[in-house]
Each structure stands twice: as C-alpha cells, then as structure tokens.
Amino acid sequence: VLRAGDVLYVPAGFPHATDTVTVVTEGAKGGEGEGVTSLEVYNETSLHLTLGLDATVWGLTYNHMRYLLLRRGGRDHRLG
C-alpha cells in the first residue's frame, strides 16, 4: 500500500494496474494523526505519472559509456 508522497518504480513492459479506491474505517489515523473517515479518503486526489527514458538517445548504453571513459583516459576506444 502506497501512502502520500510514496513512489513506486515499475519497469517498462511490466503489466500493472492502478487503483485509488481505499477502504478506511471511521476513526482510523491519518497522516497528521487526526481521525479520517472513508468519505474523506475517497475524495483525495491521486496522480499517476509515467516517464520514459530512451537510453540510446541519451547515450546511456554500455558501449557509449565505455567509449567516453576510454576516450577520456586517452585510450583507443575501438573494439578489437
């Protein structure tokens, strides 16, 4: 169960579903220690954000990192 401010990483292509329905009984403790009713929990806003990073475009592949490190060290970067 995620709480306000929590972040969950789901790898690309991993099947998943999101749901904001939460069952909280009357008098349960909220984040500030005050009693929370079910109605208050259902009315809260939730944000689901998907970010993608193309490793090839940004040069985050093993080969590109190897090339940069060898070049910085003055070594021959060609495979062979």
MMTF fields as JSON, N, C-alpha, C and O atoms, coordinates in Angstrom:
{
  "mmtfVersion": "1.0.0",
  "mmtfProducer": "UNKNOWN",
  "numBonds": 319,
  "numAtoms": 320,
  "numGroups": 80,
  "numChains": 1,
  "numModels": 1,
  "chainsPerModel": [1],
  "groupsPerChain": [80],
  "chainIdList": ["A"],
  "bondAtomList": [4, 2, 8, 6, 12, 10, 16, 14, 20, 18, 24, 22, 28, 26, 32, 30, 36, 34, 40, 38, 44, 42, 48, 46, 52, 50, 56, 54, 60, 58, 64, 62, 68, 66, 72, 70, 76, 74, 80, 78, 84, 82, 88, 86, 92, 90, 96, 94, 100, 98, 104, 102, 108, 106, 112, 110, 116, 114, 120, 118, 124, 122, 128, 126, 132, 130, 136, 134, 140, 138, 144, 142, 148, 146, 152, 150, 156, 154, 160, 158, 164, 162, 168, 166, 172, 170, 176, 174, 180, 178, 184, 182, 188, 186, 192, 190, 196, 194, 200, 198, 204, 202, 208, 206, 212, 210, 216, 214, 220, 218, 224, 222, 228, 226, 232, 230, 236, 234, 240, 238, 244, 242, 248, 246, 252, 250, 256, 254, 260, 258, 264, 262, 268, 266, 272, 270, 276, 274, 280, 278, 284, 282, 288, 286, 292, 290, 296, 294, 300, 298, 304, 302, 308, 306, 312, 310, 316, 314],
  "bondOrderList": [1, 1, 1, 1, 1, 1, 1, 1, 1, 1, 1, 1, 1, 1, 1, 1, 1, 1, 1, 1, 1, 1, 1, 1, 1, 1, 1, 1, 1, 1, 1, 1, 1, 1, 1, 1, 1, 1, 1, 1, 1, 1, 1, 1, 1, 1, 1, 1, 1, 1, 1, 1, 1, 1, 1, 1, 1, 1, 1, 1, 1, 1, 1, 1, 1, 1, 1, 1, 1, 1, 1, 1, 1, 1, 1, 1, 1, 1, 1],
  "groupList": [{"groupName": "VAL", "atomNameList": ["N", "CA", "C", "O"], "elementList": ["N", "C", "C", "O"], "formalChargeList": [0, 0, 0, 0], "bondAtomList": [1, 0, 2, 1, 3, 2], "bondOrderList": [1, 1, 2], "singleLetterCode": "V", "chemCompType": "L-PEPTIDE LINKING"}, {"groupName": "LEU", "atomNameList": ["N", "CA", "C", "O"], "elementList": ["N", "C", "C", "O"], "formalChargeList": [0, 0, 0, 0], "bondAtomList": [1, 0, 2, 1, 3, 2], "bondOrderList": [1, 1, 2], "singleLetterCode": "L", "chemCompType": "L-PEPTIDE LINKING"}, {"groupName": "ARG", "atomNameList": ["N", "CA", "C", "O"], "elementList": ["N", "C", "C", "O"], "formalChargeList": [0, 0, 0, 0], "bondAtomList": [1, 0, 2, 1, 3, 2], "bondOrderList": [1, 1, 2], "singleLetterCode": "R", "chemCompType": "L-PEPTIDE LINKING"}, {"groupName": "ALA", "atomNameList": ["N", "CA", "C", "O"], "elementList": ["N", "C", "C", "O"], "formalChargeList": [0, 0, 0, 0], "bondAtomList": [1, 0, 2, 1, 3, 2], "bondOrderList": [1, 1, 2], "singleLetterCode": "A", "chemCompType": "L-PEPTIDE LINKING"}, {"groupName": "GLY", "atomNameList": ["N", "CA", "C", "O"], "elementList": ["N", "C", "C", "O"], "formalChargeList": [0, 0, 0, 0], "bondAtomList": [1, 0, 2, 1, 3, 2], "bondOrderList": [1, 1, 2], "singleLetterCode": "G", "chemCompType": "PEPTIDE LINKING"}, {"groupName": "ASP", "atomNameList": ["N", "CA", "C", "O"], "elementList": ["N", "C", "C", "O"], "formalChargeList": [0, 0, 0, 0], "bondAtomList": [1, 0, 2, 1, 3, 2], "bondOrderList": [1, 1, 2], "singleLetterCode": "D", "chemCompType": "L-PEPTIDE LINKING"}, {"groupName": "TYR", "atomNameList": ["N", "CA", "C", "O"], "elementList": ["N", "C", "C", "O"], "formalChargeList": [0, 0, 0, 0], "bondAtomList": [1, 0, 2, 1, 3, 2], "bondOrderList": [1, 1, 2], "singleLetterCode": "Y", "chemCompType": "L-PEPTIDE LINKING"}, {"groupName": "PRO", "atomNameList": ["N", "CA", "C", "O"], "elementList": ["N", "C", "C", "O"], "formalChargeList": [0, 0, 0, 0], "bondAtomList": [1, 0, 2, 1, 3, 2], "bondOrderList": [1, 1, 2], "singleLetterCode": "P", "chemCompType": "L-PEPTIDE LINKING"}, {"groupName": "PHE", "atomNameList": ["N", "CA", "C", "O"], "elementList": ["N", "C", "C", "O"], "formalChargeList": [0, 0, 0, 0], "bondAtomList": [1, 0, 2, 1, 3, 2], "bondOrderList": [1, 1, 2], "singleLetterCode": "F", "chemCompType": "L-PEPTIDE LINKING"}, {"groupName": "HIS", "atomNameList": ["N", "CA", "C", "O"], "elementList": ["N", "C", "C", "O"], "formalChargeList": [0, 0, 0, 0], "bondAtomList": [1, 0, 2, 1, 3, 2], "bondOrderList": [1, 1, 2], "singleLetterCode": "H", "chemCompType": "L-PEPTIDE LINKING"}, {"groupName": "THR", "atomNameList": ["N", "CA", "C", "O"], "elementList": ["N", "C", "C", "O"], "formalChargeList": [0, 0, 0, 0], "bondAtomList": [1, 0, 2, 1, 3, 2], "bondOrderList": [1, 1, 2], "singleLetterCode": "T", "chemCompType": "L-PEPTIDE LINKING"}, {"groupName": "GLU", "atomNameList": ["N", "CA", "C", "O"], "elementList": ["N", "C", "C", "O"], "formalChargeList": [0, 0, 0, 0], "bondAtomList": [1, 0, 2, 1, 3, 2], "bondOrderList": [1, 1, 2], "singleLetterCode": "E", "chemCompType": "L-PEPTIDE LINKING"}, {"groupName": "LYS", "atomNameList": ["N", "CA", "C", "O"], "elementList": ["N", "C", "C", "O"], "formalChargeList": [0, 0, 0, 0], "bondAtomList": [1, 0, 2, 1, 3, 2], "bondOrderList": [1, 1, 2], "singleLetterCode": "K", "chemCompType": "L-PEPTIDE LINKING"}, {"groupName": "SER", "atomNameList": ["N", "CA", "C", "O"], "elementList": ["N", "C", "C", "O"], "formalChargeList": [0, 0, 0, 0], "bondAtomList": [1, 0, 2, 1, 3, 2], "bondOrderList": [1, 1, 2], "singleLetterCode": "S", "chemCompType": "L-PEPTIDE LINKING"}, {"groupName": "ASN", "atomNameList": ["N", "CA", "C", "O"], "elementList": ["N", "C", "C", "O"], "formalChargeList": [0, 0, 0, 0], "bondAtomList": [1, 0, 2, 1, 3, 2], "bondOrderList": [1, 1, 2], "singleLetterCode": "N", "chemCompType": "L-PEPTIDE LINKING"}, {"groupName": "TRP", "atomNameList": ["N", "CA", "C", "O"], "elementList": ["N", "C", "C", "O"], "formalChargeList": [0, 0, 0, 0], "bondAtomList": [1, 0, 2, 1, 3, 2], "bondOrderList": [1, 1, 2], "singleLetterCode": "W", "chemCompType": "L-PEPTIDE LINKING"}, {"groupName": "MET", "atomNameList": ["N", "CA", "C", "O"], "elementList": ["N", "C", "C", "O"], "formalChargeList": [0, 0, 0, 0], "bondAtomList": [1, 0, 2, 1, 3, 2], "bondOrderList": [1, 1, 2], "singleLetterCode": "M", "chemCompType": "L-PEPTIDE LINKING"}],
  "groupTypeList": [0, 1, 2, 3, 4, 5, 0, 1, 6, 0, 7, 3, 4, 8, 7, 9, 3, 10, 5, 10, 0, 10, 0, 0, 10, 11, 4, 3, 12, 4, 4, 11, 4, 11, 4, 0, 10, 13, 1, 11, 0, 6, 14, 11, 10, 13, 1, 9, 1, 10, 1, 4, 1, 5, 3, 10, 0, 15, 4, 1, 10, 6, 14, 9, 16, 2, 6, 1, 1, 1, 2, 2, 4, 4, 2, 5, 9, 2, 1, 4],
  "groupIdList": [1, 2, 3, 4, 5, 6, 7, 8, 9, 10, 11, 12, 13, 14, 15, 16, 17, 18, 19, 20, 21, 22, 23, 24, 25, 26, 27, 28, 29, 30, 31, 32, 33, 34, 35, 36, 37, 38, 39, 40, 41, 42, 43, 44, 45, 46, 47, 48, 49, 50, 51, 52, 53, 54, 55, 56, 57, 58, 59, 60, 61, 62, 63, 64, 65, 66, 67, 68, 69, 70, 71, 72, 73, 74, 75, 76, 77, 78, 79, 80],
  "secStructList": [7, 7, 7, 6, 6, 7, 7, 7, 7, 7, 7, 6, 6, 7, 7, 7, 7, 7, 7, 7, 7, 7, 7, 7, 7, 6, 6, 3, 3, 7, 6, 6, 1, 7, 3, 3, 7, 2, 2, 2, 2, 2, 6, 1, 7, 7, 7, 7, 7, 7, 7, 7, 7, 7, 6, 6, 6, 6, 6, 7, 1, 2, 2, 2, 2, 2, 2, 2, 2, 2, 2, 2, 6, 6, 7, 7, 7, 7, 7, 7],
  "xCoordList": [0.848, 0.0, 0.888, 1.763, 0.667, 1.419, 0.686, -0.544, 1.451, 0.879, 1.274, 2.103, 0.705, 1.007, 2.51, 3.184, 3.03, 4.456, 5.28, 6.453, 4.722, 5.443, 5.596, 4.774, 6.657, 6.919, 7.137, 7.812, 6.581, 6.749, 7.326, 6.765, 8.443, 9.056, 8.521, 8.596, 7.985, 7.522, 8.299, 8.161, 9.12, 9.918, 9.047, 7.912, 9.592, 8.874, 8.448, 9.22, 7.229, 6.717, 6.147, 5.566, 6.298, 5.766, 4.272, 3.864, 3.441, 1.997, 1.594, 2.023, 0.773, 0.333, -0.971, -1.36, -1.623, -2.851, -2.819, -2.201, -3.481, -3.533, -4.957, -5.913, -5.085, -6.397, -6.281, -5.35, -7.205, -7.166, -8.235, -8.366, -8.989, -10.032, -9.394, -8.644, -9.699, -9.139, -10.266, -11.173, -10.206, -11.21, -10.569, -9.619, -11.096, -10.611, -11.819, -12.83, -11.716, -12.853, -12.877, -11.856, -14.019, -14.21, -13.234, -13.109, -12.544, -11.643, -10.23, -9.403, -9.924, -8.548, -7.648, -8.109, -6.384, -5.433, -4.953, -4.562, -4.975, -4.48, -3.02, -2.392, -2.471, -1.075, -0.725, 0.395, -1.686, -1.415, -1.865, -1.838, -2.277, -2.706, -4.163, -4.637, -4.879, -6.29, -7.141, -6.708, -8.355, -9.257, -9.651, -9.871, -9.742, -10.095, -11.293, -11.305, -12.297, -13.444, -13.256, -12.442, -14.001, -13.928, -14.23, -13.59, -15.193, -15.584, -14.414, -14.217, -13.64, -12.5, -11.431, -10.823, -11.192, -10.175, -10.59, -9.756, -11.858, -12.326, -12.242, -12.13, -12.293, -12.292, -10.895, -10.775, -9.845, -8.494, -8.075, -8.513, -7.223, -6.738, -5.503, -4.692, -5.364, -4.202, -3.631, -4.38, -2.314, -1.643, -0.835, -0.057, -1.02, -0.256, 0.509, -0.093, 1.822, 2.663, 3.585, 4.227, 3.649, 4.526, 5.636, 5.371, 6.877, 8.034, 8.805, 8.921, 9.328, 10.152, 11.492, 11.562, 12.538, 13.88, 14.477, 14.674, 14.763, 15.357, 16.868, 17.544, 17.39, 18.812, 19.705, 20.815, 19.248, 20.061, 20.21, 21.305, 19.124, 19.164, 20.059, 20.798, 20.001, 20.768, 22.154, 22.88, 22.543, 23.878, 24.105, 25.198, 23.08, 23.203, 23.41, 23.072, 23.961, 24.238, 25.648, 26.484, 25.904, 27.229, 28.302, 29.355, 28.041, 29.04, 29.378, 30.541, 28.369, 28.642, 29.422, 30.341, 29.071, 29.812, 31.255, 32.173, 31.465, 32.806, 33.618, 34.774, 32.99, 33.642, 34.077, 35.215, 33.181, 33.5, 34.625, 35.523, 34.578, 35.613, 36.977, 37.989, 37.008, 38.287, 38.83, 40.032, 37.957, 38.384, 38.917, 39.926, 38.234, 38.691, 40.047, 40.862, 40.292, 41.577, 42.66, 43.769, 42.353, 43.347, 43.637, 44.673, 42.735, 42.937, 42.165, 41.258, 42.533, 41.848, 40.481, 40.394, 39.428, 38.071, 37.542, 36.462, 38.267, 37.778, 37.879, 38.842, 36.868, 36.873, 37.815, 37.914, 38.495, 39.331, 40.381, 41.145],
  "yCoordList": [-1.171, 0.0, 1.226, 1.366, 2.116, 3.362, 4.448, 4.501, 5.304, 6.43, 7.727, 7.716, 8.818, 10.129, 10.363, 10.21, 10.738, 11.009, 9.808, 9.975, 8.591, 7.389, 7.331, 7.871, 6.671, 6.492, 5.002, 4.339, 4.482, 3.074, 3.001, 3.577, 2.297, 2.099, 0.808, -0.248, 0.888, -0.281, -0.309, 0.609, -1.348, -1.417, -1.401, -1.875, -0.853, -0.787, -2.179, -3.134, -2.283, -3.551, -4.46, -5.497, -4.095, -4.923, -4.656, -3.511, -5.711, -5.497, -4.999, -5.554, -3.957, -3.418, -2.651, -2.305, -2.397, -1.607, -0.723, -1.078, 0.423, 1.325, 1.44, 1.233, 1.771, 1.912, 2.885, 2.785, 3.813, 4.779, 4.519, 5.293, 3.458, 3.148, 2.58, 1.605, 3.193, 2.776, 2.615, 3.444, 1.56, 1.356, 1.696, 1.044, 2.714, 3.129, 3.227, 3.829, 2.644, 2.671, 3.982, 4.659, 4.327, 5.545, 5.535, 4.535, 6.659, 6.787, 6.298, 6.319, 5.859, 5.437, 6.653, 7.773, 6.456, 7.554, 8.006, 7.179, 9.292, 9.87, 10.258, 9.98, 10.908, 11.309, 12.282, 12.254, 13.168, 14.133, 13.618, 14.366, 12.368, 11.801, 12.094, 11.745, 12.729, 13.025, 11.886, 11.144, 11.754, 10.727, 11.002, 12.154, 9.962, 10.086, 9.193, 8.035, 9.712, 8.883, 8.372, 8.907, 7.348, 6.783, 7.828, 7.846, 8.697, 9.719, 10.651, 11.01, 11.048, 11.935, 11.251, 11.898, 9.985, 9.262, 9.147, 9.327, 8.849, 8.708, 10.015, 9.989, 11.144, 12.433, 12.98, 14.054, 12.304, 12.797, 12.564, 11.608, 13.447, 13.366, 12.474, 12.469, 11.731, 10.872, 11.146, 11.392, 11.106, 11.354, 10.13, 9.611, 9.669, 8.561, 9.104, 9.554, 9.066, 9.666, 8.607, 7.858, 8.546, 7.605, 8.377, 9.29, 8.011, 8.641, 7.592, 6.444, 7.989, 7.085, 7.735, 8.945, 6.951, 7.449, 6.557, 5.362, 7.124, 6.366, 6.349, 7.344, 5.228, 5.112, 5.322, 5.835, 4.938, 5.085, 6.546, 6.99, 7.29, 8.706, 9.496, 10.378, 9.193, 9.937, 9.359, 9.858, 8.338, 7.773, 7.034, 7.083, 6.353, 5.64, 4.139, 3.341, 3.763, 2.358, 2.018, 2.906, 0.742, 0.297, 0.724, 1.223, 0.532, 0.872, 2.355, 2.729, 3.196, 4.636, 5.056, 5.871, 4.517, 4.831, 4.347, 5.047, 3.159, 2.622, 3.543, 3.855, 3.979, 4.882, 6.172, 6.612, 6.77, 8.025, 7.861, 8.699, 6.795, 6.572, 6.306, 6.834, 5.491, 5.219, 6.475, 6.738, 7.235, 8.475, 9.473, 10.136, 9.576, 10.482, 10.061, 10.909, 8.762, 8.24, 8.198, 7.737, 8.678, 8.713, 7.349, 7.162, 6.402, 5.043, 4.88, 5.659, 3.85, 3.545, 2.95, 1.955, 3.547, 3.117, 2.037, 1.5, 1.703, 0.701, -0.702, -1.051, -1.488, -2.886, -3.666, -3.374, -4.649, -5.422, -6.196, -6.887],
  "zCoordList": [0.0, 0.0, 0.0, 0.855, -0.956, -1.031, -0.272, -0.262, 0.358, 1.092, 0.402, -0.508, 0.814, 0.221, 0.204, 1.222, -0.972, -1.121, -1.531, -1.867, -1.521, -1.919, -3.431, -4.172, -3.88, -5.305, -5.547, -4.761, -6.61, -6.976, -8.372, -9.304, -8.532, -9.85, -10.447, -9.819, -11.652, -12.39, -13.699, -14.507, -13.933, -15.166, -16.417, -16.406, -17.483, -18.753, -19.198, -19.11, -19.67, -20.163, -19.095, -19.418, -17.818, -16.731, -16.609, -16.417, -16.719, -16.64, -15.252, -14.24, -15.207, -13.927, -14.101, -15.217, -13.008, -12.993, -11.754, -10.751, -11.822, -10.676, -10.176, -10.923, -8.914, -8.311, -7.146, -6.346, -7.043, -5.952, -4.898, -3.95, -5.048, -4.084, -2.826, -2.88, -1.706, -0.426, 0.581, 0.647, 1.353, 2.395, 3.731, 4.165, 4.367, 5.681, 6.593, 6.233, 7.757, 8.678, 9.459, 9.581, 9.973, 10.773, 11.948, 12.656, 12.146, 13.287, 13.024, 13.935, 11.813, 11.502, 11.559, 11.339, 11.848, 11.971, 10.608, 9.785, 10.358, 9.117, 9.254, 10.276, 8.215, 8.205, 9.321, 9.83, 9.722, 10.78, 12.136, 13.113, 12.219, 13.487, 13.81, 14.891, 12.891, 13.118, 12.572, 11.69, 13.1, 12.6, 11.16, 10.788, 10.348, 8.94, 8.673, 9.089, 7.988, 7.623, 6.204, 5.452, 5.839, 4.497, 3.44, 2.389, 3.699, 2.735, 2.42, 1.259, 3.42, 3.192, 2.345, 1.492, 2.556, 1.797, 0.336, -0.552, 0.065, -1.314, -2.091, -3.316, -1.417, -2.092, -2.346, -2.936, -1.936, -2.163, -3.606, -4.247, -4.107, -5.48, -5.538, -4.613, -6.613, -6.814, -8.193, -9.138, -8.317, -9.588, -9.977, -9.176, -11.207, -11.755, -12.945, -13.919, -12.876, -13.902, -14.488, -13.752, -15.812, -16.49, -17.182, -17.963, -16.896, -17.52, -18.303, -17.874, -19.443, -20.235, -20.535, -20.75, -20.55, -20.849, -21.92, -21.699, -23.065, -24.155, -23.956, -24.215, -23.502, -23.174, -24.387, -24.249, -25.563, -26.765, -27.156, -27.499, -27.108, -27.477, -26.529, -26.968, -25.249, -24.255, -24.024, -23.165, -24.75, -24.623, -23.314, -22.751, -22.831, -21.565, -21.761, -20.886, -22.9, -23.153, -22.684, -22.517, -22.476, -22.042, -23.047, -22.652, -24.347, -25.371, -25.389, -25.546, -25.23, -25.243, -23.999, -24.092, -22.853, -21.623, -21.73, -21.302, -22.294, -22.483, -23.386, -23.099, -24.494, -25.432, -24.73, -24.889, -23.96, -23.283, -22.263, -22.186, -21.49, -20.476, -21.104, -20.642, -22.153, -22.812, -23.497, -23.457, -24.112, -24.765, -23.751, -23.99, -22.617, -21.562, -21.019, -20.655, -20.962, -20.474, -21.534, -21.266, -22.744, -23.804, -24.417, -25.053, -24.231, -24.767, -26.057, -26.353, -26.835, -28.087, -27.757, -27.038, -28.272, -27.932, -28.858, -28.61, -29.915, -30.885, -30.313, -29.631, -30.608, -30.182, -31.103, -32.295, -30.544, -31.43, -30.782, -31.457]
}
